[in-house]
Short mmCIF file of C-alpha atoms in Angstrom, two decimals:
data_model
loop_
_atom_site.label_atom_id
_atom_site.label_comp_id
_atom_site.label_asym_id
_atom_site.label_seq_id
_atom_site.Cartn_x
_atom_site.Cartn_y
_atom_site.Cartn_z
CA GLU A 1 74.38 85.31 59.07
CA PHE A 2 75.22 84.90 62.55
CA GLN A 3 71.96 83.94 63.50
CA LEU A 4 71.68 80.98 61.71
CA VAL A 5 74.90 79.44 63.11
CA HIS A 6 73.61 80.45 66.83
CA GLU A 7 70.10 78.93 65.84
CA LEU A 8 72.55 75.22 65.14
CA CYS A 9 74.45 75.82 67.92
CA LEU A 10 71.60 75.97 70.18
CA TYR A 11 69.98 73.11 68.40
CA VAL A 12 72.62 71.06 68.56
CA LEU A 13 73.30 71.45 72.63
CA PHE A 14 69.34 70.89 73.19
CA ALA A 15 69.04 68.17 70.82
CA SER A 16 72.53 66.44 70.20
CA GLN A 17 73.69 62.92 72.25
CA ARG A 18 76.80 62.76 70.62
CA THR A 19 79.99 63.94 72.44
CA GLU A 20 82.14 64.88 69.80
CA LEU A 21 79.42 66.67 68.25
CA ILE A 22 78.37 68.63 71.20
CA ARG A 23 82.04 69.60 72.16
CA ALA A 24 82.85 70.30 68.44
CA THR A 25 79.51 72.98 69.00
CA LEU A 26 80.81 74.10 72.13
CA ALA A 27 84.83 75.00 70.73
CA THR A 28 82.73 77.04 67.71
CA LEU A 29 80.78 79.42 70.14
CA HIS A 30 84.16 79.63 72.08
CA ALA A 31 85.30 81.36 69.15
CA PHE A 32 82.30 83.52 68.25
CA LEU A 33 81.62 84.43 71.96
CA SER A 34 84.10 87.81 72.05
CA TRP A 35 82.78 89.14 69.26
CA ILE A 36 78.87 88.55 68.74
CA PRO A 37 75.86 90.72 69.85
CA LEU A 38 75.24 90.58 73.31
CA GLY A 39 71.71 90.07 72.71
CA TYR A 40 72.77 86.28 71.15
CA ILE A 41 74.31 85.48 74.74
CA PHE A 42 71.93 87.35 77.09
CA GLU A 43 68.65 87.65 75.37
CA SER A 44 68.32 83.95 74.06
CA PRO A 45 69.03 80.49 76.24
CA LEU A 46 72.70 80.12 75.29
CA LEU A 47 73.94 81.28 78.78
CA GLU A 48 71.81 79.07 80.47
CA THR A 49 72.32 75.97 78.42
CA LEU A 50 76.19 76.45 79.08
CA LEU A 51 75.80 76.36 82.63
CA ASN A 52 73.74 73.56 83.08
CA PHE A 53 76.69 71.73 80.78
CA PHE A 54 79.37 73.11 83.14
CA PRO A 55 78.90 70.25 85.51
CA VAL A 56 79.50 67.12 82.86
CA ALA A 57 82.73 66.15 82.79
CA ALA A 58 82.81 66.09 79.36
CA TYR A 59 82.28 69.07 78.68
CA ARG A 60 83.46 71.13 81.16
CA ASN A 61 86.99 72.61 80.42
CA LEU A 62 85.00 73.52 76.86
CA THR A 63 81.98 75.27 78.62
CA LEU A 64 84.52 76.84 81.20
CA GLN A 65 86.50 78.46 78.13
CA CYS A 66 82.89 80.30 76.54
CA LEU A 67 81.74 81.32 79.98
CA SER A 68 85.27 82.85 80.30
CA GLU A 69 84.95 84.28 77.27
CA VAL A 70 81.32 86.05 78.66
CA ALA A 71 82.87 87.13 81.79
CA ALA A 72 85.89 89.31 80.10
CA LEU A 73 83.23 91.32 77.96
CA GLN A 74 82.23 94.86 79.12
CA PHE A 75 79.21 96.82 77.59
CA GLY A 76 77.76 99.27 80.64
CA ASP A 77 75.16 97.76 83.55
CA PHE A 78 72.37 96.99 81.07
CA TYR A 79 73.35 92.96 81.62
CA ASN A 80 74.29 93.24 85.14
CA VAL A 81 71.56 91.23 86.51
CA GLN A 82 72.26 88.28 84.23
CA TYR A 83 76.28 88.63 85.14
CA VAL A 84 74.97 88.40 88.82
CA LYS A 85 72.99 85.20 87.79
CA MET A 86 75.65 83.21 85.76
CA TYR A 87 78.11 84.03 88.62
CA THR A 88 75.75 82.89 91.74
CA VAL A 89 74.68 79.69 89.33
CA PHE A 90 78.30 79.09 88.43
CA ILE A 91 79.62 79.17 92.28
CA ALA A 92 76.86 77.36 93.37
CA HIS A 93 77.98 73.94 90.83
CA LEU A 94 81.76 74.64 90.95
CA GLN A 95 81.31 73.68 94.64
CA ASN A 96 79.69 70.56 93.67
CA ILE A 97 82.46 70.18 91.37
CA LEU A 98 85.44 71.18 93.72
CA SER A 99 84.96 71.22 97.47
CA PRO A 100 86.16 74.60 98.65
CA SER A 101 88.30 72.53 101.05
CA THR A 102 90.15 70.85 98.28
CA ASN A 103 94.09 71.67 98.34
CA LEU A 104 94.04 72.73 94.66
CA PRO A 105 98.42 72.71 94.80
CA ASP A 106 98.47 68.87 95.36
CA ALA A 107 95.19 68.48 93.22
CA TYR A 108 96.85 70.15 90.11
CA ALA A 109 100.47 68.06 91.13
CA GLN A 110 98.34 65.08 90.74
CA GLY A 111 95.78 65.92 88.33
CA SER A 112 95.21 64.74 84.92
CA SER A 113 96.04 66.81 82.21
CA ASP A 114 92.41 67.40 81.57
CA GLU A 115 92.20 68.55 85.46
CA GLN A 116 95.07 70.84 85.24
CA ALA A 117 93.96 72.48 82.37
CA PHE A 118 90.35 73.05 84.40
CA ILE A 119 92.06 74.73 87.12
CA GLN A 120 94.15 76.54 84.74
CA ASN A 121 90.54 77.46 82.73
CA LEU A 122 89.32 78.62 86.37
CA ALA A 123 91.80 80.92 87.08
CA LEU A 124 91.13 82.67 83.40
CA PHE A 125 87.59 83.16 84.74
CA PHE A 126 87.37 84.16 87.61
CA THR A 127 90.22 86.50 86.85
CA ALA A 128 88.01 87.66 84.14
CA PHE A 129 85.10 87.90 85.86
CA PHE A 130 86.23 89.98 88.38
CA LYS A 131 88.12 92.33 86.53
CA SER A 132 85.02 93.23 84.82
CA HIS A 133 82.29 92.93 87.21
CA ILE A 134 83.14 92.21 90.80
CA ARG A 135 81.78 95.80 91.62
CA VAL A 136 78.37 94.39 90.30
CA LEU A 137 79.01 91.49 93.16
CA GLU A 138 79.96 94.03 95.85
CA ALA A 139 76.70 96.11 95.56
CA THR A 140 74.15 93.31 96.87
CA PRO A 141 74.61 91.96 100.39
CA GLU A 142 72.82 88.50 99.02
CA ASN A 143 76.43 88.13 96.87
CA ILE A 144 78.83 89.19 98.88
CA ALA A 145 79.44 85.07 100.28
CA ALA A 146 79.61 84.07 96.73
CA LEU A 147 82.49 86.77 96.00
CA LEU A 148 84.30 86.08 98.82
CA MET A 149 84.05 82.00 97.54
CA GLY A 150 85.43 83.47 94.46
CA LEU A 151 87.91 85.03 95.74
CA GLU A 152 88.73 81.68 98.17
CA TYR A 153 89.19 79.66 95.15
CA LEU A 154 91.43 81.64 93.31
CA ILE A 155 93.75 82.18 96.27
CA SER A 156 94.03 78.92 96.62
CA ILE A 157 94.31 78.37 92.66
CA SER A 158 97.55 81.23 92.89
CA TYR A 159 99.30 78.41 95.39
CA VAL A 160 99.34 75.86 92.20
CA ASP A 161 103.03 75.61 91.11
CA ASP A 162 102.30 76.35 87.48
CA THR A 163 104.03 79.70 86.56
CA GLU A 164 101.55 80.69 83.68
CA VAL A 165 98.84 80.00 86.36
CA PHE A 166 100.71 82.43 88.86
CA LYS A 167 101.25 84.71 86.17
CA VAL A 168 97.24 85.06 85.45
CA CYS A 169 96.62 85.05 89.52
CA LEU A 170 99.33 87.78 90.25
CA ASP A 171 98.08 90.09 87.32
CA TYR A 172 94.57 90.37 88.91
CA TRP A 173 95.80 90.43 92.24
CA ASN A 174 98.26 93.39 92.10
CA SER A 175 95.37 95.16 89.98
CA LEU A 176 92.76 94.93 92.83
CA VAL A 177 95.22 95.93 95.33
CA LEU A 178 96.21 98.87 93.52
CA GLU A 179 92.63 100.09 93.36
CA LEU A 180 92.18 99.04 96.92
CA PHE A 181 95.51 101.12 97.79
CA GLU A 182 94.75 104.03 95.71
CA ALA A 183 91.16 104.57 97.09
CA HIS A 184 92.40 104.11 100.88
CA ASN A 185 94.90 107.00 99.70
CA ALA A 186 92.75 109.33 98.54
CA LEU A 187 90.66 109.34 101.91
CA ASP A 188 92.41 112.91 103.04
CA ASN A 189 91.56 114.15 99.76
CA PRO A 190 88.27 114.54 98.39
CA GLY A 191 89.24 115.58 94.89
CA ALA A 192 91.21 112.07 94.64
CA THR A 193 88.39 110.38 97.09
CA ALA A 194 85.78 111.64 94.13
CA ASN A 195 88.09 110.30 91.40
CA ALA A 196 88.76 106.81 92.98
CA MET A 197 84.95 106.47 92.60
CA GLY A 198 84.93 106.97 89.44
CA LEU A 199 83.44 110.63 89.95
CA GLN A 200 83.93 114.05 88.15
CA MET A 201 82.71 116.68 90.27
CA PRO A 202 82.95 118.87 92.88
CA LEU A 203 81.87 117.53 96.28
CA HIS A 204 80.33 119.02 99.47
CA SER A 205 81.35 117.79 102.61
CA GLY A 206 78.43 115.19 103.20
CA MET A 207 79.31 113.58 99.64
CA VAL A 208 82.56 113.50 101.06
CA ASP A 209 82.10 111.41 104.09
CA GLY A 210 79.60 109.44 102.10
CA LEU A 211 82.41 108.51 99.41
CA GLY A 212 84.70 108.16 102.36
CA SER A 213 82.52 105.53 104.18
CA GLN A 214 82.07 103.69 101.08
CA ILE A 215 85.72 103.10 100.54
CA VAL A 216 86.01 102.52 104.25
CA GLN A 217 83.20 99.59 103.81
CA ARG A 218 85.07 98.63 100.49
CA ARG A 219 88.36 97.86 102.30
CA GLN A 220 86.65 95.99 105.01
CA LEU A 221 84.57 93.79 102.49
CA TYR A 222 88.28 92.40 101.45
CA ALA A 223 90.23 92.70 104.96
CA GLY A 224 89.95 88.60 104.93
CA PRO A 225 91.22 88.14 101.73
CA MET A 226 93.94 90.39 101.62
CA SER A 227 95.27 88.70 105.03
CA LYS A 228 95.39 85.67 103.09
CA LEU A 229 96.77 87.04 100.13
CA ARG A 230 99.45 89.11 102.21
CA LEU A 231 100.76 85.20 103.04
CA LEU A 232 100.65 84.48 99.86
CA MET A 233 103.02 87.06 98.52
CA ILE A 234 105.51 86.37 101.25
CA CYS A 235 105.13 82.68 100.60
CA ARG A 236 105.69 82.69 96.79
CA MET A 237 107.84 85.66 96.38
CA ALA A 238 109.90 85.46 93.46
CA LYS A 239 114.38 85.93 93.61
CA PRO A 240 115.08 89.25 92.91
CA GLU A 241 118.57 90.18 90.94
CA GLU A 242 121.13 87.71 91.98
CA VAL A 243 124.65 89.37 92.53
CA LEU A 244 127.86 87.05 92.06
CA ILE A 245 131.28 88.04 93.30
CA VAL A 246 133.38 87.01 90.47
CA GLU A 247 137.18 87.07 89.18
CA ASP A 248 137.39 88.38 85.64
CA GLU A 249 139.98 87.49 83.12
CA ASN A 250 142.43 90.35 84.23
CA GLY A 251 142.52 89.02 88.00
CA ASN A 252 140.33 91.52 88.71
CA ILE A 253 136.95 91.15 91.55
CA VAL A 254 133.72 92.02 90.06
CA ARG A 255 130.35 92.28 90.66
CA GLU A 256 128.46 89.96 87.79
CA THR A 257 124.38 90.46 87.98
CA MET A 258 122.50 87.41 86.77
CA LYS A 259 119.39 88.58 84.93
CA ASP A 260 116.52 86.08 84.25
CA ASN A 261 113.86 88.85 83.11
CA ASP A 262 110.55 86.68 83.79
CA VAL A 263 111.53 85.86 87.29
CA LEU A 264 112.78 89.53 87.58
CA VAL A 265 109.59 91.35 86.21
CA GLN A 266 107.48 88.57 88.80
CA TYR A 267 109.29 89.87 91.75
CA LYS A 268 108.74 93.63 91.00
CA ILE A 269 104.96 93.17 90.45
CA MET A 270 104.81 90.92 94.12
CA ARG A 271 107.28 93.45 95.29
CA GLU A 272 104.97 96.13 94.80
CA THR A 273 101.46 94.30 95.37
CA LEU A 274 102.97 93.42 99.08
CA ILE A 275 104.12 97.17 99.44
CA TYR A 276 100.50 98.24 98.57
CA LEU A 277 98.89 95.33 100.81
CA SER A 278 101.37 96.68 103.69
CA HIS A 279 99.98 100.35 103.56
CA LEU A 280 96.45 98.99 103.45
CA ASP A 281 96.93 96.82 106.95
CA HIS A 282 100.83 97.31 108.63
CA GLU A 283 99.89 95.04 111.57
CA ASP A 284 97.82 92.12 109.73
CA THR A 285 101.52 92.29 107.52
CA GLU A 286 103.38 92.07 110.58
CA HIS A 287 101.51 89.11 111.60
CA GLN A 288 101.90 87.04 108.64
#
């Protein structure tokens, strides 16, 4: 029966001028988007309509939440063209809404609750999209600039003084850096190289050279963002375990470990990420 809901939502978005009704419709769509058949998203005007609403301040956050749900979907390569178009249109709109040169930590600190929510939602959108579809953007040279622009936004968002926002960003950075490190580490091992590229077959020397070249090109593509990410990890490094020297009830001098589990988990992830980043480029790490 979702077809009727879909038709009603599209009708409201096309025909209504009432702000609250449109907002309620976007909230309804947000609840459905993670499980409805993909045809309702990609083979109807829905996605284009959502992108058209994105620049409108009154609907921006709700629209961004809807787009994040779409970005997180993974169903093979069938809709790759639509995902690329969605991303490039989104980035074009975003640059008009939020200049790439904006100091996002300051904007967040001084912003209204809606403006802060927008930056939070941006972090969710970029991390969801990149986790699921970054390879599609890498594959075509004309999309590289938009991809790198998105990574620039995400690095800037990562400096925002908000623990939950940083956790979202850090989780993605850790997964991307680990992927790049594993591919880099596999260059001397043809079997591992095949696994790094998602292949399960024996390789002859020509194929190995070709795959190695792809891995090197991918590392070069991300060299700029990774350099900025090294500085981010150094600047925002969480505290390790703190050890205090105290006197116990018997007058003995003992070591007491102060544990903050959230901070400790964050420290371990950041340390791991920085180690991988160091392996990818020792010299750049030393220059930070």
